Each structure stands twice: as structure tokens, then as C-alpha cells.
Amino acid sequence: MFEEPMTSEGATGVETTPPRATAPTRTTCPYCGVGCGVLATPDGAGGAEIAGDPNHPANFGRLCSKGTALGETLGLDGRLLHPMRRQADGSFARVSWDSALDEIAGRLASIVARDGPDAVAFYLSGQLLTEDYYVANKLMKGFIGSANVDTNSRLCMASAVAGHKRAFGADVVPGCYEDLDLADLIVLVGSNAAWCHPVLYRRIMRNRETRGAKLVVIDTRQTASTEDADLFLQIAPGGDQALFSGLLAHLAATGAVDADFVAQHTSGFDFALDAARRLAPDAASTARLTGLAESDVSAFFALFAETPRVVTAFSQGVNQSAQGTDKTNAILNCHLATGRIGRTGAGPFSLTGQPNAMGGREVGGLANTLAAHMGFEPESIERVGRFWRAPRMATQEGLKAVQMFDAVAKGKIKALWIAGTNPAASLPDADAVREALGGLELLIVSDNVRLTDTIGGGAHILLPAQAWGEKSGTVTNSERRISRQRAFLAPPGETRPDWAIFADVGRRMGFDGFSFSSAAAVFAEHAALSAFENAGARAFDIGGLAQLSESAYAALEPTQWPVRHGEAKGRARLFAEGGFCTPARRAHFAAPATPRLAEALTPDFPLRLNTGRVRDQWHTMTRSGASVRLANHTLEPYVDIHPDDAATAHVVDNGFARVATARGACVLRVRVTARQARGQLFAPIHWTDQTAAQARIGALVGPHVDPVSGQPESKATPAAIAPHAFARQGFLLSRHPLTPPGRAWWARAAIRKGFGYLLASDADNLEWIEALRSLAPHAEAVEFCDAARGLYRAALFADDRIELLLALGPTPVSWEPWLDFFAAEHLPPGPRFAFLSQGTRAGGGDASPVVCACHNVSAAKIEAAISEGCQDATQIGAVLRAGTNCGSCLPEIRRMLAQAGRPPS
Ligand SMILES: Nc1nc2c(c(=O)[nH]1)N[C@H]1C(S)=C(S)[C@@H](COP(=O)(O)OP(=O)(O)OC[C@H]3O[C@@H](n4cnc5c(=O)[nH]c(N)nc54)[C@H](O)[C@@H]3O)O[C@H]1N2
Ligand SMILES: Nc1nc2c(c(=O)[nH]1)N[C@H]1C(S)=C(S)[C@@H](COP(=O)(O)OP(=O)(O)OC[C@H]3O[C@@H](n4cnc5c(=O)[nH]c(N)nc54)[C@H](O)[C@@H]3O)O[C@H]1N2
Ligand code: SF4
Ligand SMILES: [Mo]
């Protein structure tokens, strides 16, 4: 669909692909569930040129800003490169793989022997590859004997999974991306696709531009995705179920129901319609329940009813709610009722978050599924047990994420292995989660980076996993398309693939069935299990890929499932002719319950806190945070608030506010904007204790879950906001990551050659310079102070480059003009304070930089002393005391002397 040259960066950050020289590796983007094909050409120095793969059917060459910047995230700074073990004093020491894995195998086995298999658990991630997930799941569910395997997909896709299973009998997305090109109406529900699935959003925009498709966006706030909408429905939090119930009633009332499809392929229609009618019989009642204008509701109903080719694409505004499963089913019901499913340009479309949330669902990474889309029915347990030759099959569902961490807190789970996720930041009630981690007997963390909030929460053993570009395997995107991630870099240090780490522990625990020789071998077994005694009963069947040779796996083209034994090609769409995965092959209409949010507002917490994403960061920033380009989009954590609420709470635009809930509090920059609805706050999820002070938004979210899916309500926690003042604001630029001193509020961003810290603080100049010196004790310090205007600047030099640069003032100070000085490896000769005072004399102040901070001696005084005859630093010290205490300003004084023509002493 993308024959025309691609646009330059716009609101969605979709960029043009630059041409390349040498033969690249075809791989898949590690960020969102769009699953774009990427061409990576290593530069031989650990980096790579990145371009979109014109032949990948997800993106046809396009990449968004995050994908385009992948080359900037490949550096080894902060990487975990060796297994490490926590010592008695809390520090970590390097250990060998053998000793780390022997210890893990031994301790897991003894905990299982002592407390039973349910005393151990794995918490995995939609950022693992299918092969990683398969081996971990097999180890826990077949050999350790517990189903305590859950994943961050519980926080992400669980409600969509549960809704799909209730309606279709299996977790199946019926449509494909091409439907977004060919629909006449696209409804985005609880999705900011312009920022979170940018390449799909471009496809939607192109359809709108070239075919005149209409776009309806249903969100609680205005976003980049609502800007282009033909109709924007700013719905009340949690109102979606009522809206789609009202729509079902409307479809029935106006003859839009496909009676044949309903009769032949579904069950439960009348019951669900009754429930929908009781909830929202017409547009007027729907408007009341959703906070929308009746005219807008009617317009949406009419548009949906009259447009056969409609795709309803939904994401976290639907999934992450206390009734996420009911919301999902309310949407699916409207598509089932009209038979608009699995047809060209028509269907419900769950937008997957992570690159391999789908693959994780396929292998059984969720605690309530067993493997290969089978559940815990006795015949499935028996079948999978036979296939795996498993000695100790789990016989019942395990604990879902929030319950799992509750069991950790209660001491029921003694050993936890976390791989590819950062629950101390991303789970609700994250402070409690972090505390619970500290109480574990054994906490193993497999990650790419050396320090995260989870690792800091009390890990005992750290296992270095291969990262994107190094690892190799498969991922499945939102349209069921399996694509290869291929390695194009040598694995650094002692990093290993996650699947190999889990398999090694399985072998060391004495289990058969973990002697995989390659990712291809793991994939082949997974594919064979999907087809094992399947005979069409399970939609997830990739038996057609079970016989792939190593070289065929290496060359595997993006393929949609199902792809059954003997089939070369997968299927783009499912269910247009029925054939659902329930015993009677009929889809089921689930009746929605009355809309309800988990927690009511109170006088203490009168606002709803919504949380979500910004365009150019990925989750806890461990990768996207390394890119300077990406950092520039949003430098610091913030809270959006409506002007009326801001006035009531006395918070001001660009000031700071403390946002609190019953669980925790954050201090965030305030953005007053009418794009936010009254009564609601929005804050991004990306900042952790590694990248900011007091901005871990997960700590504020209540741990309330959807009763069916177990997915937490992350978008509607009751909250309060109050102004928070700091005497001064500014920034600190540093060559190395650090924790800013001075009891400061801070947020870190990548800059060229270092790290930029936005600051706000009450500490005075003296406290600051002392703290800076303690960070770089051997550096030469230069200060500049304009007391009248409250400006303070300080720089610490090592040789002739800047190590640390601080600027503070009564209002925010931009670091922009300083970045070139900072990045320079060799500053030009001449007095070093000169650039510190840049731009500060405009107001006519008599400011002169402080050269000697200890005795508060300014450059002007030193210049005067020189012109009055001082010949060397000793004489200046005698006259002004400058340079007589710590001495760090002596080089600066000597430079001033030299510049005045005094010979070096
Ligand atoms: N840039 C970027 N892209 C990403 C990610 C990232 O970290 N950064 N992460 C990826 C992942 S894992 C995921 S899961 C996806 C998430 O992708 P999205 O779901 O699109 O992103 P969110 O910002 O979490 O939430 C979507 C919208 O739901 C709205 N919303 C909140 N409550 C309600 C409600 O009750 N009803 C409705 N209708 N809307 C509501 C929010 O205001 C928000 O605009 O993004 C993926 N893509
Ligand atoms: N309040 C609130 N909370 C939310 C959400 C929200 O909208 N609001 N969204 C939820 C959603 S949808 C999601 S998906 C989660 C995401 O939350 P997390 O999964 O906790 O966030 P990430 O930063 O993606 O964490 C991935 C970790 O795995 C590491 N990693 C990356 N690749 C690999 C690999 O191949 N192997 C190993 N071993 N490690 C690897 C990274 O360095 C990083 O530390 O957050 C959830 N939490
Ligand atoms: S749209 Fe998603 S998969 Fe595609 S380049 Fe952007 S982040 Fe990567
Ligand atoms: Mo997600």
C-alpha cells in the first residue's frame, strides 16, 4: 500500500527510510506489536545503520521514530555483561555461568522439595522471543510442576485474551493489517495509535486520504490520534461498555444485524442483546452513561450501522480496566452481530502492545493457559504431558501477575525468576511490589541492563541476556504474523539467549527435554506441539512450520498463523464463515455487566489518574532512553491537567505538583491543557528511579483487577494534586550517570557525550558546589553567580573538557546553548568562566563569574589584581585568598595570568 515516498517526521514520528550501501540483516523491530521489518547493517563498531524493510508486510519500509533510532540504542553503556551474584554487603560480584546456574538449579530444587512447586514462580515478558517463552513455560509447567508462570502481558493484553476466548473459544485476532487499508470506517477505542502503533496509524491515515475512510476515536482525553479524527468521542473513564452496548441495541433496532450469521454461527445473542438494552437502550441513555453528547453518540451509531467495512481497533483504554473483558466483549458483540468479522476491511482488532505479546500467548506464557492455546482441561494436561514426556505436569492454573506478587509479599512464593520485565516499576502498587521483592529467599533477574528498579529491589542473581540485534528467534505481531528477529551483532561479554539460560537450568535440575541445540530446534518443537492431536480443534496451529530445517528457519519469511501441516502459506483472516473454536463451533455473545470503575472518588482523592505512553519512549526507557533524538521529544515526567482543575488546585503551567493516591506519590512537571478532560489527570509511565526522582507512576496505581482477566485498572486511580514549589530550577550535565545531589528533583535525558539532568531544588549555592566537588573531587571548579538575578552556574573541568556543568535560576534554564561546549573534547583556550556567563549580562547586571568558590572571589577581582601587578597565583592568593583553600581554581587563575601576558610560574 505504500508506493509513494514516505513522509518526513510528523506527529506520529513516521520517517523516511534512508538508502543503504551494504547487504543488511532482515530482522524485526523490538518495540511495539506492529512488528515492523527492519534492515540492519552493522557498522563494524558495535552499531548499525537501521532502515525499514520494504518487503515486510507490516510496514513496507516505514519505521516510526523509535524504530528509526534503534541504531542509537545499541551501545554497551549500562549493559549487564556477566552473571553476577549479590554479596553479603549488598554489592554484586561477577560469578561464572556455571556457578550461577548450578546455584539456581540447586536452590530451586531444594525450595520445591521443601515447600512444593508453587513456592517458585517465573515472571516473563512480551519482549522475550517465542523460543525463550517456550522453554521457560515448559520448564515450569511440565517439569517443576507449577503453573506459576505469568507475564507482563497480564498488564497489557489479558483482557483482550479473555474476551477473545469468551467470544471465539480461542485467543484469535480475526483480521489483518490490510483491513486497516481497506476499511471504510476505523474506530480506535482506548488507543493512541498515532504514538503507540505509529506505522499502523500511518496506514489508517493513508486510507483516509486516498479512499476517504472515516476515523472515529474514543478516548478520555485528546491525543495525537484524536487530531485527525472525523469524530472524537471524549468518553468518561470506563464508559466503553455502555457505548458498545448502546451500539448493539441500536444495530438491533435499525435492522443492521446479520441475522443469518447470528443464527448459523453464534450463540447467546438474545441474552446479550437484552443485557445491552437494559444497560443502554438508546442514544440518550448511552450519552448519560458515557458523558458524551447525544448527537455524537447518534452520529457514531449511524456511521457504524451503515458502514459494512468497519474495523474496531482497541488497546489499553479497553484492556486496562476493571471490566476490560466486558469492554472487549461489548466490542466483539457488535462485530459478531453484524457478521463483520474476518471479512476484507472488517473486524474487531486488538492492537498488541509488545513485540511478542502474541508469541507469549501462543506458547502459554499466561498462568491460566497451559501451552499452545491449550488450557488446564484434563485431556490437554494429559496430551501436553505426553508430548513433553513431562514428569510433573501442573494441573491447575497458576497465579496471575498481581496475585503472584501478592503471594510473594505474603511469603508463599519463595523464589522468583524475572526475565525481560521490570515489575518494580510497571506493576500497580509498585512500591509494595518492590518491597515484596526484598523479602524473597531467591530473586533471579535476567535482563540486558545492570540496574533497574527491580534489580535494585533485592535481586540475588543477575543473568545477562542477549539483547535485540544479538539474539535470534521469532516474534508474532498483532496480525498473527510470525517474523524472525535475526542477530546482526556479536553477543557482548558473556550474554546468552534467554531460551538457552532456561534450558541450561532445566538440564542442571536433571530434566530431559532441554537439550535444544538452537533456537530453530526450540521453534520446531513448539510448532509440532501446536499441531499435536489438533485436527482443527485449535486455531493456533503452525504445524506447517514444524519441519523447518535450520536453513529454512534462518530464511523464514513473515508468516501468518494458522499454517497447518502441508500448507505453505498462513491465513490472513478467520471466522468469516464461522468455524469458531468452541465445541459447537459457534461464537458466543457475552453479556456485559454494568460499567463500574474499581475505586470511587473521595474528597481526598477527587480526580482520576490516567497513565500511558509518550511517542518516543518505550516503557522503562532501558533502551529508548539511550537515544538523544528520542529524549528530545519529552525531556521530563509530567502531569496533564485541565485549566479548571489547575485553578482549583492552585497548580500552574510549567510549575511542579505533587500527585498522590492512596498508594503513593510523585512530583511532576505540570502541563495545563484543555486537551485533558475536567476531573482527570494524565501522567506517562516511563520514568523510574533510574531516570528520575519521585516519578515512578506505577507506585500510584491501585492494584484492582478485572475479575475475568486479572488485568489491572491502570487508567483510573483516584488521585489528588497539589502545588509543589522549588526555590530554583535548572540542569546538570554530566559525562557519567549519577544521582544528582542537593536533595534535588531531577529527571535524566540522553545528551551528546553524556547525561542531562533537569533539576529543581531548594539547596543553596554552597551546598551545590560542595556536592559537585564530591562527585568529581579532582576536577577544576569554576563558578558564576549573579545574586541579584538568582543565577548560579558552575562547571567542573578535567583536562580541557567539561565533566559537570550546573545551571540554576528562579525559572527553568534551557541546556540547549551549552550542549556544544559540553560535548567538545577540547575546549578552546582562554578563561573558562567566559562561557559560563554567556547570555546572562543582557539585563545589565554587574555579574562576574566566581573563580574561587571557597573564598567567593570573582573573575573581575582577579583581573583587577593582575592589572594592579600580581605576577603569579601565589601573589593573587596572598592578596585575595583565591586558590588558597581547595586549589581547584588554580588552573583557572593561571590561565588568566597567562592571558594577561604573565609568564607561567
Ligand atoms: N511510544 C510507545 N509506543 C508503545 C509503547 C511505549 O511504551 N511507547 N508500548 C507498547 C505497549 S506494550 C502497549 S500495551 C501499547 C499501548 O498503546 P495504547 O493503548 O494506545 O497506549 P496508552 O497510552 O497506554 O493508552 C491508550 C489510550 O487509552 C486512553 N484511555 C484511558 N482510559 C480510557 C477509557 O476508559 N476508555 C477509552 N476509550 N480510552 C481510555 C488513554 O487516554 C490513552 O490515550 O503501546 C505500545 N507502543
Ligand atoms: N500505570 C501503568 N502501568 C503499566 C502500563 C500502563 O499503561 N500504566 N502498561 C503496562 C503494559 S501494557 C506493559 S507491556 C508493561 C511494560 O512494563 P515492563 O515490561 O516492566 O517494562 P520494560 O521497560 O519494557 O521492561 C523490560 C525489561 O526487560 C529488559 N529486556 C529487554 N529485552 C530483553 C530480553 O530479550 N531478555 C531479557 N532477559 N531482558 C530484556 C529491559 O532491559 C527491561 O529492563 O507496563 C505495564 N504497566
Ligand atoms: S511502529 Fe512499532 S514496530 Fe514499527 S518501527 Fe515503530 S515501534 Fe517499531
Ligand atoms: Mo503493553
XYZ file of C-alpha atoms in Angstrom, residues 306-575:
270
model
C -24.314 1.998 7.764
C -20.689 1.010 7.117
C -20.157 -2.699 6.449
C -16.405 -2.354 6.199
C -15.575 -1.314 9.742
C -12.557 -2.157 11.859
C -12.751 -1.501 15.577
C -9.175 -1.379 16.832
C -8.715 -1.281 20.588
C -5.898 -1.095 23.055
C -5.179 -0.178 26.680
C -8.120 2.166 27.238
C -10.131 -1.031 26.866
C -7.811 -3.699 28.285
C -6.503 -1.900 31.357
C -9.761 -1.565 33.181
C -11.606 -3.308 35.972
C -14.024 -4.514 33.300
C -11.632 -4.851 30.420
C -13.009 -8.237 29.414
C -16.568 -6.939 29.310
C -15.411 -3.927 27.308
C -13.717 -6.279 24.845
C -16.804 -8.451 24.532
C -19.069 -5.422 24.099
C -16.933 -4.528 21.054
C -16.771 -8.095 19.726
C -20.562 -8.402 20.110
C -21.154 -5.548 17.649
C -18.932 -7.225 15.054
C -20.463 -10.657 15.585
C -23.995 -9.238 15.377
C -23.272 -7.638 12.017
C -21.160 -10.550 10.720
C -18.355 -8.049 10.234
C -15.587 -10.355 11.182
C -12.781 -11.908 9.202
C -14.011 -10.107 6.079
C -11.952 -7.803 3.943
C -11.819 -4.450 5.694
C -13.986 -5.569 8.609
C -13.370 -6.979 12.059
C -12.539 -6.274 15.664
C -8.808 -5.696 16.050
C -6.928 -5.955 19.306
C -3.742 -3.894 18.938
C -0.981 -5.808 20.677
C 1.388 -3.792 22.814
C 4.687 -5.606 22.885
C 6.651 -7.102 20.014
C 5.921 -10.644 21.161
C 2.922 -10.479 23.461
C 1.276 -12.699 20.856
C 4.074 -15.261 20.843
C 3.907 -15.442 24.616
C 0.176 -16.089 24.426
C 0.806 -18.802 21.834
C 3.223 -20.806 23.968
C 1.130 -20.487 27.120
C 3.059 -17.750 28.904
C -0.035 -16.754 30.872
C -0.703 -18.563 34.163
C -4.209 -19.566 33.088
C -3.157 -21.258 29.856
C -1.086 -24.416 29.578
C 0.661 -24.427 26.211
C -0.065 -23.913 22.505
C -3.502 -22.394 23.226
C -4.499 -25.335 25.420
C -5.881 -24.839 28.910
C -5.995 -26.923 32.050
C -8.665 -29.370 30.912
C -7.633 -32.922 31.935
C -7.260 -34.082 28.328
C -4.997 -31.124 27.495
C -2.828 -31.739 30.566
C -2.535 -35.371 29.544
C -1.783 -34.508 25.918
C 0.864 -31.896 26.649
C 2.386 -34.148 29.324
C 2.713 -36.944 26.793
C 4.201 -34.656 24.174
C 6.766 -33.242 26.595
C 7.335 -36.576 28.339
C 6.868 -34.439 31.405
C 7.226 -35.981 34.831
C 5.298 -33.421 36.792
C 2.608 -31.552 34.892
C 0.968 -28.556 36.507
C -2.667 -29.500 36.998
C -4.284 -26.160 37.626
C -3.941 -22.515 36.736
C -1.156 -20.564 38.383
C -1.165 -17.109 39.894
C -1.777 -14.090 37.689
C 0.680 -11.188 37.982
C -0.996 -9.129 40.702
C -1.846 -12.262 42.715
C 1.651 -13.576 42.110
C 3.284 -10.534 43.681
C 0.763 -10.670 46.480
C 1.889 -14.249 47.136
C 5.481 -13.001 47.085
C 4.567 -10.369 49.694
C 2.878 -12.997 51.836
C 5.918 -15.266 51.670
C 4.074 -18.029 49.809
C 6.349 -17.689 46.819
C 9.931 -18.085 47.968
C 11.823 -17.975 44.684
C 11.032 -15.813 41.678
C 12.762 -15.596 38.311
C 12.016 -12.395 36.409
C 13.049 -12.159 32.766
C 12.590 -9.231 30.407
C 10.359 -7.045 32.539
C 10.604 -4.523 35.348
C 7.702 -5.172 37.722
C 9.040 -2.901 40.467
C 8.169 -0.082 38.069
C 5.374 -1.406 35.901
C 3.040 -3.288 38.222
C 0.373 -1.358 40.080
C 1.176 -0.508 43.706
C 4.798 -0.662 42.627
C 6.268 0.388 45.974
C 4.594 -2.600 47.599
C 5.864 -4.810 44.773
C 9.407 -3.579 45.265
C 9.183 -4.189 48.981
C 7.845 -7.688 48.397
C 10.812 -8.473 46.138
C 13.135 -7.617 49.016
C 11.623 -10.429 51.085
C 12.258 -13.248 48.596
C 14.572 -16.095 49.503
C 15.817 -16.141 45.913
C 15.279 -13.463 43.273
C 16.807 -14.135 39.879
C 16.670 -11.391 37.246
C 17.580 -11.956 33.600
C 17.989 -8.614 31.901
C 20.057 -6.671 29.414
C 20.939 -3.875 31.799
C 22.879 -3.813 35.030
C 20.435 -1.776 37.116
C 16.671 -1.443 37.129
C 14.165 -0.727 39.879
C 13.540 -4.490 40.002
C 17.214 -5.396 40.309
C 17.550 -2.673 42.954
C 14.555 -4.209 44.717
C 16.669 -7.058 46.039
C 17.900 -9.391 43.279
C 20.287 -12.149 44.331
C 21.471 -13.390 40.961
C 21.686 -11.371 37.730
C 21.820 -13.200 34.405
C 22.996 -11.298 31.320
C 20.627 -11.872 28.432
C 21.373 -11.164 24.791
C 19.606 -8.040 23.599
C 17.959 -7.101 20.330
C 20.457 -7.371 17.499
C 22.297 -10.123 19.356
C 19.505 -12.610 19.967
C 17.770 -14.720 17.378
C 14.310 -16.233 17.216
C 10.716 -15.383 16.345
C 8.067 -12.871 17.373
C 4.378 -12.701 16.456
C 2.766 -9.345 15.745
C -0.815 -8.100 16.154
C -1.981 -9.699 12.907
C -0.719 -13.199 13.895
C 2.339 -12.819 11.726
C 5.436 -14.684 12.827
C 8.640 -12.862 11.884
C 12.263 -13.594 12.533
C 14.409 -11.489 14.788
C 17.890 -12.129 13.498
C 21.209 -11.383 15.136
C 23.464 -8.890 13.381
C 25.871 -8.142 16.244
C 28.226 -10.424 18.146
C 26.886 -11.062 21.652
C 28.884 -8.874 24.054
C 30.549 -10.139 27.217
C 29.074 -13.400 28.426
C 25.489 -12.673 27.381
C 23.372 -15.677 26.377
C 19.941 -16.177 24.792
C 17.129 -16.412 27.349
C 15.963 -19.783 25.981
C 19.433 -21.241 26.443
C 19.578 -19.993 30.036
C 16.245 -21.599 30.943
C 17.201 -24.817 29.129
C 20.513 -24.968 30.940
C 18.791 -24.696 34.309
C 16.339 -27.428 33.210
C 19.262 -29.735 32.411
C 21.017 -28.898 35.653
C 17.821 -29.776 37.517
C 18.127 -33.202 35.932
C 15.260 -32.929 33.446
C 15.170 -34.491 29.995
C 13.801 -32.427 27.155
C 16.037 -29.381 27.475
C 18.887 -30.316 25.177
C 17.904 -27.891 22.409
C 20.775 -27.187 20.085
C 19.426 -23.941 18.637
C 16.532 -21.522 18.558
C 15.378 -23.373 15.435
C 15.138 -26.613 17.411
C 13.010 -24.924 20.070
C 10.761 -23.438 17.408
C 10.323 -26.796 15.707
C 9.160 -28.407 18.951
C 6.775 -25.527 19.655
C 5.351 -25.795 16.137
C 4.968 -29.563 16.496
C 3.111 -29.176 19.799
C 0.709 -26.698 18.200
C -0.226 -29.366 15.645
C -0.120 -32.319 18.049
C -3.527 -34.087 18.084
C -5.013 -30.846 16.875
C -7.117 -31.835 13.834
C -8.615 -28.388 13.529
C -9.726 -28.193 17.152
C -7.316 -25.411 17.985
C -6.921 -22.365 15.773
C -3.317 -21.943 16.794
C -1.698 -24.500 14.540
C 1.682 -23.878 12.947
C 2.301 -27.499 12.050
C 3.313 -26.293 8.588
C 6.462 -24.853 10.166
C 7.315 -27.889 12.329
C 9.654 -29.448 9.788
C 11.729 -26.371 9.017
C 15.424 -27.104 8.630
C 17.927 -24.792 10.284
C 18.406 -23.015 6.986
C 14.679 -22.763 6.272
C 14.188 -21.314 9.764
C 17.030 -18.906 9.090
C 15.301 -17.779 5.910
C 11.718 -17.884 7.244
C 9.574 -15.208 5.636
C 6.958 -13.395 7.765
C 4.078 -15.903 8.021
C 0.597 -15.611 9.490
C -0.884 -18.413 11.546
C -2.687 -20.727 11.246
C -0.379 -22.503 8.845
C -1.231 -26.153 9.111
C 0.804 -29.195 8.169
C 1.182 -29.285 4.405
C 0.330 -25.604 3.993
C 2.991 -23.252 2.729
C 1.085 -20.056 3.470
C -0.814 -18.917 6.504
C -4.253 -17.349 6.637
C -4.848 -13.633 6.732
C -8.401 -13.734 8.098
C -10.525 -16.089 10.171
C -14.193 -16.666 11.044
